[in-house]
Tab-separated table of C-alpha atoms and ligand atoms in Angstrom:
chain	number	residue	atom	x	y	z
E	151	UNK	CA	133.113	63.671	165.209
E	152	UNK	CA	129.762	64.473	166.783
E	153	UNK	CA	129.018	64.728	170.497
E	154	UNK	CA	126.006	65.630	172.577
E	155	UNK	CA	126.920	68.759	174.497
E	156	UNK	CA	124.856	69.122	177.665
E	157	UNK	CA	125.755	72.809	177.704
E	158	UNK	CA	123.734	73.519	174.559
E	159	UNK	CA	121.481	70.479	174.817
E	160	UNK	CA	122.232	69.289	171.312
E	161	UNK	CA	124.513	67.123	169.229
E	162	UNK	CA	127.378	69.229	167.910
E	163	UNK	CA	130.344	68.762	165.627
E	164	UNK	CA	133.330	68.496	167.900
E	165	UNK	CA	136.011	71.156	167.330
E	166	UNK	CA	138.933	71.107	169.735
E	167	UNK	CA	140.795	74.256	170.716
E	168	UNK	CA	144.036	72.989	169.156
E	169	UNK	CA	144.329	71.147	165.852
E	170	UNK	CA	146.043	68.049	167.069
E	171	UNK	CA	145.330	67.858	170.779
E	172	UNK	CA	142.272	67.359	172.988
E	173	UNK	CA	142.142	68.147	176.685
E	174	UNK	CA	139.790	65.918	178.643
E	175	UNK	CA	138.864	66.007	182.310
E	176	UNK	CA	136.834	63.452	184.185
E	177	UNK	CA	135.497	63.697	187.722
E	178	UNK	CA	136.908	60.659	189.456
E	179	UNK	CA	135.910	58.610	192.461
E	180	UNK	CA	135.407	59.638	196.042
E	181	UNK	CA	137.515	56.954	197.651
E	182	UNK	CA	135.452	55.967	200.675
E	183	UNK	CA	134.041	52.671	199.345
E	184	UNK	CA	134.344	50.303	196.395
E	185	UNK	CA	133.303	51.516	192.966
E	186	UNK	CA	130.036	49.892	191.918
E	187	UNK	CA	129.210	48.897	188.388
E	188	UNK	CA	127.196	52.094	187.920
E	189	UNK	CA	130.377	54.084	188.586
E	190	UNK	CA	132.290	51.760	186.293
E	191	UNK	CA	129.892	52.618	183.485
E	192	UNK	CA	131.145	56.177	183.788
E	193	UNK	CA	134.755	54.982	183.548
E	194	UNK	CA	134.077	52.867	180.456
E	195	UNK	CA	132.173	55.704	178.829
E	196	UNK	CA	135.140	58.048	179.385
E	197	UNK	CA	137.486	55.443	178.065
E	198	UNK	CA	135.443	54.857	174.912
E	199	UNK	CA	135.320	58.594	174.321
E	200	UNK	CA	139.060	58.871	174.791
E	201	UNK	CA	139.830	55.941	172.492
E	202	UNK	CA	137.531	57.386	169.813
E	203	UNK	CA	139.145	60.827	169.927
E	204	UNK	CA	142.548	59.227	169.865
E	205	UNK	CA	141.718	57.097	166.852
E	206	UNK	CA	140.361	60.223	165.151
E	207	UNK	CA	143.900	61.592	165.079
E	208	UNK	CA	144.224	63.663	168.248
E	209	UNK	CA	146.615	63.345	171.097
E	210	UNK	CA	144.354	63.188	174.157
E	211	UNK	CA	145.568	64.808	177.361
E	212	UNK	CA	143.449	63.259	180.074
E	213	UNK	CA	143.306	64.189	183.747
E	214	UNK	CA	141.187	62.549	186.425
E	215	UNK	CA	140.987	63.523	190.062
E	216	UNK	CA	140.605	61.389	193.125
E	217	UNK	CA	138.455	62.922	195.834
E	218	UNK	CA	140.158	62.083	199.082
E	219	UNK	CA	138.855	65.002	201.116
E	220	UNK	CA	135.906	67.355	201.376
E	221	UNK	CA	133.062	65.426	199.753
E	222	UNK	CA	130.251	65.604	202.240
E	223	UNK	CA	127.476	63.048	202.357
E	224	UNK	CA	125.179	65.539	200.665
E	225	UNK	CA	126.284	67.554	197.613
E	226	UNK	CA	124.725	70.545	199.336
E	227	UNK	CA	127.424	70.945	201.998
E	228	UNK	CA	125.622	68.955	204.632
E	229	UNK	CA	126.467	66.033	206.818
E	230	UNK	CA	129.839	64.391	207.334
E	231	UNK	CA	132.843	64.049	205.110
E	232	UNK	CA	132.507	60.740	203.233
E	233	UNK	CA	136.096	59.754	204.034
E	234	UNK	CA	135.606	60.413	207.754
E	235	UNK	CA	132.456	58.310	207.645
E	236	UNK	CA	134.298	55.471	205.918
E	237	UNK	CA	137.058	55.632	208.528
E	238	UNK	CA	134.547	55.432	211.362
E	239	UNK	CA	132.774	52.503	209.702
E	240	UNK	CA	135.933	50.495	209.282
E	241	UNK	CA	137.905	51.584	212.315
E	242	UNK	CA	140.734	52.912	210.144
E	243	UNK	CA	142.294	56.301	209.566
E	244	UNK	CA	141.009	58.465	206.733
E	245	UNK	CA	144.403	58.120	205.068
E	246	UNK	CA	144.136	54.327	205.169
E	247	UNK	CA	140.615	54.467	203.769
E	248	UNK	CA	141.716	56.722	200.921
E	249	UNK	CA	144.691	54.516	200.114
E	250	UNK	CA	142.746	51.265	200.238
E	251	UNK	CA	139.886	52.409	198.007
E	252	UNK	CA	142.195	54.228	195.602
E	253	UNK	CA	144.105	50.981	195.102
E	254	UNK	CA	140.835	49.049	194.698
E	255	UNK	CA	139.693	51.583	192.116
E	256	UNK	CA	142.961	51.314	190.212
E	257	UNK	CA	142.801	47.542	190.071
E	258	UNK	CA	139.178	47.698	188.849
E	259	UNK	CA	140.281	50.054	186.080
E	260	UNK	CA	143.068	47.692	185.104
E	261	UNK	CA	140.682	44.736	184.999
E	262	UNK	CA	138.245	46.759	182.901
E	263	UNK	CA	141.023	47.695	180.468
E	264	UNK	CA	140.355	51.393	181.109
E	265	UNK	CA	143.359	53.525	180.141
E	266	UNK	CA	144.770	55.481	183.070
E	267	UNK	CA	144.866	59.280	182.797
E	268	UNK	CA	148.047	60.509	181.133
E	269	UNK	CA	148.558	64.226	181.638
E	270	UNK	CA	149.569	64.392	185.284
E	271	UNK	CA	152.069	62.389	187.292
E	272	UNK	CA	151.834	61.876	191.035
E	273	UNK	CA	155.444	61.065	191.885
E	274	UNK	CA	154.773	60.122	195.503
E	275	UNK	CA	152.121	57.617	194.635
E	276	UNK	CA	153.668	56.584	191.377
E	277	UNK	CA	150.502	56.936	189.338
E	278	UNK	CA	148.616	59.437	187.183
E	279	UNK	CA	145.697	60.365	189.397
E	280	UNK	CA	145.304	63.910	190.678
E	281	UNK	CA	144.442	63.545	194.365
E	282	UNK	CA	142.580	66.510	195.854
E	283	UNK	CA	144.969	66.480	198.830
E	284	UNK	CA	147.905	67.089	196.482
E	285	UNK	CA	146.336	70.337	195.310
E	286	UNK	CA	145.630	72.115	198.590
E	287	UNK	CA	147.887	75.093	197.785
E	288	UNK	CA	146.217	75.555	194.399
E	289	UNK	CA	142.784	75.358	195.987
E	290	UNK	CA	143.663	77.943	198.624
E	291	UNK	CA	144.962	80.231	195.865
E	292	UNK	CA	141.663	79.899	194.094
E	293	UNK	CA	139.657	80.747	197.201
E	294	UNK	CA	141.820	83.856	197.660
E	295	UNK	CA	141.066	84.923	194.093
E	296	UNK	CA	137.351	84.349	194.567
E	297	UNK	CA	137.342	86.478	197.727
E	298	UNK	CA	139.462	89.222	196.099
E	299	UNK	CA	137.129	89.393	193.137
E	300	UNK	CA	134.060	89.588	195.350
E	301	UNK	CA	132.625	86.187	194.445
E	302	UNK	CA	133.138	84.559	197.828
E	303	UNK	CA	132.392	85.598	201.404
E	304	UNK	CA	133.368	84.340	204.813
E	305	UNK	CA	131.167	83.250	207.681
E	306	UNK	CA	132.189	81.735	210.954
E	307	UNK	CA	131.901	78.222	209.521
E	308	UNK	CA	132.949	78.426	205.916
E	309	UNK	CA	133.794	80.466	202.868
E	310	UNK	CA	130.963	80.401	200.370
E	311	UNK	CA	130.696	81.110	196.700
E	312	UNK	CA	128.001	83.738	196.243
E	313	UNK	CA	126.004	82.412	193.293
E	314	UNK	CA	124.008	85.622	192.975
E	315	UNK	CA	127.229	87.380	191.856
E	316	UNK	CA	127.573	85.284	188.709
E	317	UNK	CA	124.747	85.818	186.192
E	318	UNK	CA	125.663	82.676	184.245
E	319	UNK	CA	125.375	80.434	187.299
E	320	UNK	CA	123.497	77.258	186.524
E	321	UNK	CA	123.375	77.494	182.700
E	322	UNK	CA	124.229	73.804	182.498
E	323	UNK	CA	120.891	72.839	183.987
E	324	UNK	CA	118.998	75.252	181.759
E	325	UNK	CA	117.292	76.622	184.868
E	326	UNK	CA	117.401	80.175	186.072
E	327	UNK	CA	118.468	80.558	189.667
E	328	UNK	CA	115.078	82.008	190.545
E	329	UNK	CA	113.391	78.839	189.221
E	330	UNK	CA	115.822	76.669	191.089
E	331	UNK	CA	115.195	78.554	194.282
E	332	UNK	CA	111.537	77.738	194.390
E	333	UNK	CA	112.473	74.094	194.497
E	334	UNK	CA	115.285	74.556	196.984
E	335	UNK	CA	115.146	72.393	200.062
E	336	UNK	CA	115.014	74.390	203.244
E	337	UNK	CA	116.931	71.709	205.151
E	338	UNK	CA	119.999	72.461	203.059
E	339	UNK	CA	120.688	75.745	204.801
E	340	UNK	CA	122.519	74.943	207.983
E	341	UNK	CA	124.680	78.008	208.304
E	342	UNK	CA	122.494	80.979	209.244
E	343	UNK	CA	125.061	83.358	207.792
E	344	UNK	CA	124.762	81.831	204.342
E	345	UNK	CA	123.290	84.436	201.979
E	346	UNK	CA	121.539	82.186	199.523
E	347	UNK	CA	120.590	78.529	199.754
E	348	UNK	CA	122.538	77.779	196.547
E	349	UNK	CA	125.745	79.330	197.787
E	350	UNK	CA	128.226	76.529	198.213
E	351	UNK	CA	131.287	76.129	200.395
E	352	UNK	CA	134.712	76.495	198.821
E	353	UNK	CA	136.430	76.152	202.188
E	354	UNK	CA	135.250	74.702	205.497
E	355	UNK	CA	136.652	75.953	208.804
E	356	UNK	CA	137.735	73.260	211.228
E	357	UNK	CA	135.379	74.463	213.902
E	358	UNK	CA	132.037	73.325	215.308
E	359	UNK	CA	130.932	70.132	213.576
E	360	UNK	CA	134.298	69.875	211.818
E	361	UNK	CA	136.485	70.732	214.780
E	362	UNK	CA	137.997	67.251	214.778
E	363	UNK	CA	138.143	66.797	211.031
E	364	UNK	CA	141.300	64.749	210.534
E	365	UNK	CA	142.375	66.261	207.256
E	366	UNK	CA	142.941	69.938	207.800
E	367	UNK	CA	145.386	72.471	206.480
E	368	UNK	CA	146.452	75.979	207.437
E	369	UNK	CA	144.972	78.729	205.354
E	370	UNK	CA	144.693	82.509	205.554
E	371	UNK	CA	141.294	81.860	207.206
E	372	UNK	CA	142.522	79.435	209.823
E	373	UNK	CA	142.709	75.689	209.711
E	374	UNK	CA	140.244	73.888	207.478
E	375	UNK	CA	139.653	71.874	204.328
E	376	UNK	CA	138.389	72.549	200.811
E	377	UNK	CA	134.807	72.203	199.625
E	378	UNK	CA	134.291	69.293	197.251
E	379	UNK	CA	133.617	71.249	194.062
E	380	UNK	CA	136.788	73.281	194.315
E	381	UNK	CA	139.285	70.529	193.569
E	382	UNK	CA	138.150	69.940	189.996
E	383	UNK	CA	138.439	73.619	189.034
E	384	UNK	CA	141.830	73.958	190.731
E	385	UNK	CA	143.203	70.716	189.290
E	386	UNK	CA	142.102	71.562	185.767
E	387	UNK	CA	143.702	74.991	186.038
E	388	UNK	CA	146.948	73.533	187.363
E	389	UNK	CA	147.286	70.572	185.018
E	390	UNK	CA	145.533	71.188	181.695
E	391	UNK	CA	144.880	74.928	181.822
E	392	UNK	CA	141.401	76.261	181.135
E	393	UNK	CA	139.287	76.259	179.094
E	394	UNK	CA	139.566	72.592	178.326
E	395	UNK	CA	137.895	70.840	175.413
E	396	UNK	CA	135.767	68.220	177.145
E	397	UNK	CA	134.554	67.704	180.680
E	398	UNK	CA	132.725	64.487	181.495
E	399	UNK	CA	130.783	62.961	184.357
E	400	UNK	CA	127.594	61.144	185.259
E	401	UNK	CA	124.252	62.946	184.873
E	402	UNK	CA	124.006	63.373	188.628
E	403	UNK	CA	126.675	66.072	188.300
E	404	UNK	CA	124.569	68.264	186.000
E	405	UNK	CA	122.574	69.686	188.894
E	406	UNK	CA	125.189	70.793	191.407
E	407	UNK	CA	128.777	69.682	191.054
E	408	UNK	CA	129.378	70.769	187.483
E	409	UNK	CA	127.568	74.128	187.712
E	410	UNK	CA	129.693	74.839	190.783
E	411	UNK	CA	132.923	73.886	189.025
E	412	UNK	CA	131.965	76.123	186.119
E	413	UNK	CA	131.112	79.014	188.405
E	414	UNK	CA	134.408	78.851	190.295
E	415	UNK	CA	136.510	78.895	187.138
E	416	UNK	CA	134.504	81.612	185.442
E	417	UNK	CA	134.600	83.815	188.502
E	418	UNK	CA	138.295	83.274	189.227
E	419	UNK	CA	139.711	83.348	185.703
E	420	UNK	CA	137.128	85.162	183.629
E	421	UNK	CA	136.506	82.447	181.049
E	422	UNK	CA	134.525	79.246	180.788
E	423	UNK	CA	135.824	75.954	182.107
E	424	UNK	CA	135.057	73.607	179.215
E	425	UNK	CA	133.641	73.828	175.703
E	426	UNK	CA	131.882	70.462	175.737
E	427	UNK	CA	130.151	68.846	178.687
E	428	UNK	CA	129.318	65.203	178.148
E	429	UNK	CA	127.359	63.115	180.647
E	430	UNK	CA	126.521	59.450	180.921
E	431	UNK	CA	123.152	58.126	182.082
E	432	UNK	CA	122.733	55.844	185.039
E	433	UNK	CA	122.730	52.150	185.534
E	434	UNK	CA	119.510	50.998	187.099
E	435	UNK	CA	118.616	47.890	189.022
E	436	UNK	CA	114.946	46.970	188.790
E	437	UNK	CA	114.175	50.484	187.617
E	438	UNK	CA	116.004	52.301	190.437
E	439	UNK	CA	119.390	54.046	190.228
E	440	UNK	CA	122.197	51.797	191.355
E	441	UNK	CA	123.803	53.457	194.364
E	442	UNK	CA	125.680	52.571	197.483
E	443	UNK	CA	123.189	54.316	199.720
E	444	UNK	CA	120.254	52.350	198.252
E	445	UNK	CA	122.042	49.077	198.923
E	446	UNK	CA	121.349	47.861	195.372
E	447	UNK	CA	124.867	48.111	194.047
E	448	UNK	CA	127.226	45.441	192.783
E	449	UNK	CA	130.988	45.596	192.533
E	450	UNK	CA	133.407	44.085	190.060
E	451	UNK	CA	134.252	41.492	192.726
E	452	UNK	CA	130.599	40.398	192.713
E	453	UNK	CA	130.844	39.973	188.945
E	454	UNK	CA	134.015	37.923	189.155
E	455	UNK	CA	132.768	35.746	191.968
E	456	UNK	CA	129.930	34.629	189.696
E	457	UNK	CA	132.495	33.458	187.166
E	458	UNK	CA	131.760	36.348	184.826
E	459	UNK	CA	134.445	38.469	183.255
E	460	UNK	CA	135.135	42.192	183.435
E	461	UNK	CA	135.159	42.175	179.610
E	462	UNK	CA	131.577	40.864	179.595
E	463	UNK	CA	130.650	43.780	181.831
E	464	UNK	CA	132.362	46.121	179.402
E	465	UNK	CA	130.308	44.623	176.606
E	466	UNK	CA	127.088	45.196	178.519
E	467	UNK	CA	127.865	48.898	178.810
E	468	UNK	CA	128.600	49.152	175.100
E	469	UNK	CA	125.328	47.460	174.204
E	470	UNK	CA	123.508	50.583	175.390
E	471	UNK	CA	124.107	54.134	174.216
E	472	UNK	CA	125.794	56.144	176.979
E	473	UNK	CA	122.888	58.598	177.104
E	474	UNK	CA	120.270	55.953	177.777
E	475	UNK	CA	119.526	54.308	181.077
E	476	UNK	CA	120.793	50.776	181.316
E	477	UNK	CA	118.939	48.252	183.384
E	478	UNK	CA	121.368	45.819	184.909
E	479	UNK	CA	120.532	42.169	185.508
E	480	UNK	CA	122.632	39.078	185.975
E	481	UNK	CA	120.808	37.482	183.053
E	482	UNK	CA	121.954	40.280	180.790
E	483	UNK	CA	125.476	39.862	181.995
E	484	UNK	CA	125.334	36.103	181.339
E	485	UNK	CA	124.192	36.802	177.774
E	486	UNK	CA	127.009	39.291	177.299
E	487	UNK	CA	129.432	36.649	178.569
E	488	UNK	CA	128.098	34.183	176.008
E	489	UNK	CA	128.398	36.747	173.269
E	490	UNK	CA	131.977	37.401	174.284
E	491	UNK	CA	132.748	33.684	174.307
E	492	UNK	CA	131.361	33.318	170.808
E	493	UNK	CA	133.478	36.194	169.533
E	494	UNK	CA	136.433	34.671	171.281
E	495	UNK	CA	135.951	31.295	169.696
E	496	UNK	CA	135.870	32.926	166.281
E	497	UNK	CA	138.973	34.938	167.148
E	498	UNK	CA	140.592	31.620	168.051
E	499	UNK	CA	140.367	30.630	164.405
E	500	UNK	CA	143.389	32.818	163.851
E	501	UNK	CA	145.381	30.104	165.570
E	502	UNK	CA	144.145	27.512	163.113
E	503	UNK	CA	145.311	29.540	160.149
E	504	UNK	CA	147.718	26.921	158.904
E	505	UNK	CA	144.961	24.345	158.857
E	506	UNK	CA	142.867	25.951	156.137
E	507	UNK	CA	143.026	27.629	152.821
E	508	UNK	CA	141.640	31.049	153.488
E	509	UNK	CA	140.579	33.663	151.005
E	510	UNK	CA	143.611	35.225	149.415
E	511	UNK	CA	144.307	38.879	148.765
E	512	UNK	CA	143.425	38.475	145.127
E	513	UNK	CA	139.909	37.325	145.821
E	514	UNK	CA	139.120	39.874	148.465
E	515	UNK	CA	139.378	43.603	149.134
E	516	UNK	CA	139.511	43.592	152.958
E	517	UNK	CA	136.617	46.009	153.286
E	518	UNK	CA	136.177	45.795	157.026
E	519	UNK	CA	133.509	47.517	159.056
E	520	UNK	CA	133.517	51.155	160.046
E	521	UNK	CA	133.493	50.887	163.828
E	522	UNK	CA	135.218	54.238	164.210
E	523	UNK	CA	132.541	55.897	162.064
E	524	UNK	CA	129.824	54.618	164.411
E	525	UNK	CA	131.736	55.824	167.455
E	526	UNK	CA	132.334	59.232	165.914
E	527	UNK	CA	128.583	59.627	165.765
E	528	UNK	CA	128.093	60.578	169.428
E	529	UNK	CA	129.624	57.271	170.534
E	530	UNK	CA	127.039	55.052	168.908
E	531	UNK	CA	128.315	51.860	170.518
E	532	UNK	CA	125.138	49.827	169.814
E	533	UNK	CA	125.676	50.527	166.101
E	534	UNK	CA	129.342	49.546	166.382
E	535	UNK	CA	128.347	46.245	167.977
E	536	UNK	CA	125.765	45.618	165.283
E	537	UNK	CA	128.466	46.010	162.620
E	538	UNK	CA	130.798	43.718	164.510
E	539	UNK	CA	128.107	41.105	165.020
E	540	UNK	CA	127.353	41.098	161.317
E	541	UNK	CA	131.006	40.608	160.475
E	542	UNK	CA	131.360	37.769	162.970
E	543	UNK	CA	128.301	36.152	161.405
E	544	UNK	CA	130.134	36.184	158.089
E	545	UNK	CA	133.202	34.599	159.613
E	546	UNK	CA	131.064	31.880	161.092
E	547	UNK	CA	129.379	30.948	157.884
E	548	UNK	CA	131.649	31.844	154.993
E	549	UNK	CA	135.250	31.116	154.057
E	550	UNK	CA	137.413	33.219	156.278
E	551	UNK	CA	139.715	36.071	155.361
E	552	UNK	CA	142.250	36.131	158.143
E	553	UNK	CA	143.368	39.667	157.374
E	554	UNK	CA	139.807	40.899	157.918
E	555	UNK	CA	139.426	38.835	161.060
E	556	UNK	CA	142.690	40.146	162.416
E	557	UNK	CA	141.681	43.750	161.646
E	558	UNK	CA	138.332	43.288	163.305
E	559	UNK	CA	139.850	41.902	166.471
E	560	UNK	CA	142.395	44.719	166.586
E	561	UNK	CA	139.759	47.397	166.285
E	562	UNK	CA	137.547	45.776	168.911
E	563	UNK	CA	140.554	45.789	171.185
E	564	UNK	CA	141.779	49.304	170.403
E	565	UNK	CA	138.493	51.161	169.991
E	566	UNK	CA	136.150	49.341	172.316
E	567	UNK	CA	138.775	48.198	174.784
E	568	UNK	CA	137.495	44.632	174.697
E	569	UNK	CA	140.173	42.007	174.835
E	570	UNK	CA	138.815	39.000	173.037
E	571	UNK	CA	141.951	37.100	172.443
E	572	UNK	CA	142.599	34.944	175.407
E	573	UNK	CA	140.645	32.184	176.971
E	574	UNK	CA	137.773	31.738	179.286
E	575	UNK	CA	137.801	27.947	179.070
E	576	UNK	CA	140.062	25.665	181.049
E	577	UNK	CA	143.047	23.832	179.593
E	578	UNK	CA	141.322	20.454	179.629
E	579	UNK	CA	138.364	21.666	177.592
E	580	UNK	CA	140.730	23.456	175.271
E	581	UNK	CA	142.633	20.243	174.596
E	582	UNK	CA	139.380	18.334	173.974
E	583	UNK	CA	138.456	20.953	171.401
E	584	UNK	CA	141.838	20.501	169.780
E	585	UNK	CA	141.548	16.699	169.834
E	586	UNK	CA	138.231	16.953	168.071
E	587	UNK	CA	139.776	19.149	165.441
E	588	UNK	CA	142.461	16.531	164.832
E	589	UNK	CA	139.920	13.691	164.777
E	590	UNK	CA	138.003	15.463	162.044
E	591	UNK	CA	141.128	16.183	160.124
E	592	UNK	CA	141.969	12.479	160.268
E	593	UNK	CA	138.435	11.665	159.191
E	594	UNK	CA	137.883	9.703	162.383
E	595	UNK	CA	134.189	10.552	162.448
E	596	UNK	CA	133.344	8.243	165.302
E	597	UNK	CA	135.865	9.877	167.632
E	598	UNK	CA	135.046	13.381	166.491
E	599	UNK	CA	131.323	12.813	167.158
E	600	UNK	CA	132.069	11.354	170.569
E	601	UNK	CA	134.265	14.334	171.482
E	602	UNK	CA	131.590	16.730	170.292
E	603	UNK	CA	129.075	15.007	172.570
E	604	UNK	CA	131.512	15.100	175.506
E	605	UNK	CA	132.100	18.786	174.956
E	606	UNK	CA	128.374	19.350	174.737
E	607	UNK	CA	127.916	17.705	178.125
E	608	UNK	CA	130.505	20.022	179.624
E	609	UNK	CA	128.744	23.086	178.221
E	610	UNK	CA	130.675	23.706	175.008
E	611	UNK	CA	128.941	23.680	171.654
E	612	UNK	CA	130.781	23.006	168.403
E	613	UNK	CA	129.974	24.294	164.955
E	614	UNK	CA	131.886	23.335	161.842
E	615	UNK	CA	132.837	25.857	159.214
E	616	UNK	CA	134.568	24.147	156.282
E	617	UNK	CA	137.510	22.436	157.843
E	618	UNK	CA	137.511	24.787	160.842
E	619	UNK	CA	135.523	24.328	163.984
E	620	UNK	CA	134.048	27.072	166.127
E	621	UNK	CA	133.329	26.485	169.780
E	622	UNK	CA	130.924	28.426	171.943
E	623	UNK	CA	129.515	28.264	175.438
E	624	UNK	CA	126.046	26.759	175.584
C	192	AMP	P1	131.068	59.174	192.742
C	192	AMP	O1	132.274	58.463	193.304
C	192	AMP	O2	129.829	58.946	193.536
C	192	AMP	O3	131.335	60.644	192.489
C	192	AMP	O4	130.745	58.516	191.308
C	192	AMP	C1	131.705	58.385	190.295
C	192	AMP	C2	131.066	58.547	188.932
C	192	AMP	O5	130.063	57.531	188.704
C	192	AMP	C3	130.357	59.867	188.759
C	192	AMP	O6	130.678	60.394	187.481
C	192	AMP	C4	128.888	59.523	188.850
C	192	AMP	O7	128.112	60.404	188.098
C	192	AMP	C5	128.847	58.128	188.255
C	192	AMP	N1	127.712	57.307	188.738
C	192	AMP	C6	127.257	57.190	190.012
C	192	AMP	N2	126.219	56.327	190.084
C	192	AMP	C7	126.009	55.869	188.825
C	192	AMP	C8	125.078	54.933	188.233
C	192	AMP	N3	124.169	54.291	188.943
C	192	AMP	N4	125.162	54.711	186.906
C	192	AMP	C9	126.098	55.345	186.157
C	192	AMP	N5	127.004	56.234	186.639
C	192	AMP	C10	126.967	56.503	187.957
C	193	ZN	ZN1	134.382	67.292	189.363
């Protein structure tokens, strides 16, 4: 399997630490608002990666965090805590905000057929997400280590990681610290005791601006709460053990969050955090990054309320390679929905098996298409879809081998996570389609033509393949 490793800026052959197991960590949501479909791209990308590794013969141990404390509005330790802001906006407690948006996130993941993480169990919440607030002790331990080893220092307001102490700091971006500094924003430095503008907080004291911060815990440095970057390092150490094989995230994490995670682990434990760093590109709307703050974001609810399916959204992500920008439009989503419907109508032929003489084993070698091979090539999902499309074209136009069709549908389901069996047409339309099938079988051409026209009027096209019929949305 080949993967683009941001760390070395090239495509590499993937070699896990163990022979039969892969450890995978994904930075999860900050639960202060609904996930938008840009965020969901990240989730589907992770899921495709996980399914591919799994199908390649490894047991994947996957952990994902939930940020329910400490993520300030700016990655550079400025502004308010996002959860506190959400609570203020909605007149709820931070705990209620976290719970509500965690649940919303989980139901989005379910609808998107994204596999939940599997290597950590949160018994209290009865799920597999590693909430930052469940790892406060581990985070405090890590801060202690960083201070003991001389990598962190205390000011009145916070404990900072001293980036100048770690020569490898920032290797992920390919920039030297000195180069980064020239571009540093002066507004970032709010604490006059901070030594270097790139030093980042690993612990905030509940004083001054944060005096009334709702989530605070006792620590050897007084009451406070962890800095955002800390949770990922601490959670990985506690659940998977470091180094891990693969760490993923969106490209926005390459600049700050991931270098800071790496620095914390290296400084505290003396080895790197992950061997492969894999990042997905953004979703754009009219050329601009989709983001909550820009007000150009859509949620899965928006998709559903337009009568479009989560699986069509999944298809739209797969149509683009994860390392290319993807411009979102409702037109594109409509086309993906149509494509899905067409696949589905062909998949439906499996239920008409008894009605036709299909190709038999003797006449056919069940070649199939190598979807896994395409995915193993740095998750080449556009190539995988091309292969699938070609195969569906054959099914549409040639006598059908049901074993091949069945295999194809299974691999689309297992590898790409797209459920195509099922229905997106109502029962009445479905029965009209069936009636037409019977009319043709009975050679009642008049009725079958009439039914085809009726279906056409209600937006369903019909194509005949031998004595099978294929329906599709017009
Ligand atoms: P956040 O909750 O903001 O940390 O975002 C969750 C994940 O979604 C992160 O891995 C981000 O990098 C990713 N992400 C945020 N915006 C976009 C976007 N417009 N397109 C693709 N991924 C995104
Ligand atoms: Zn992270």
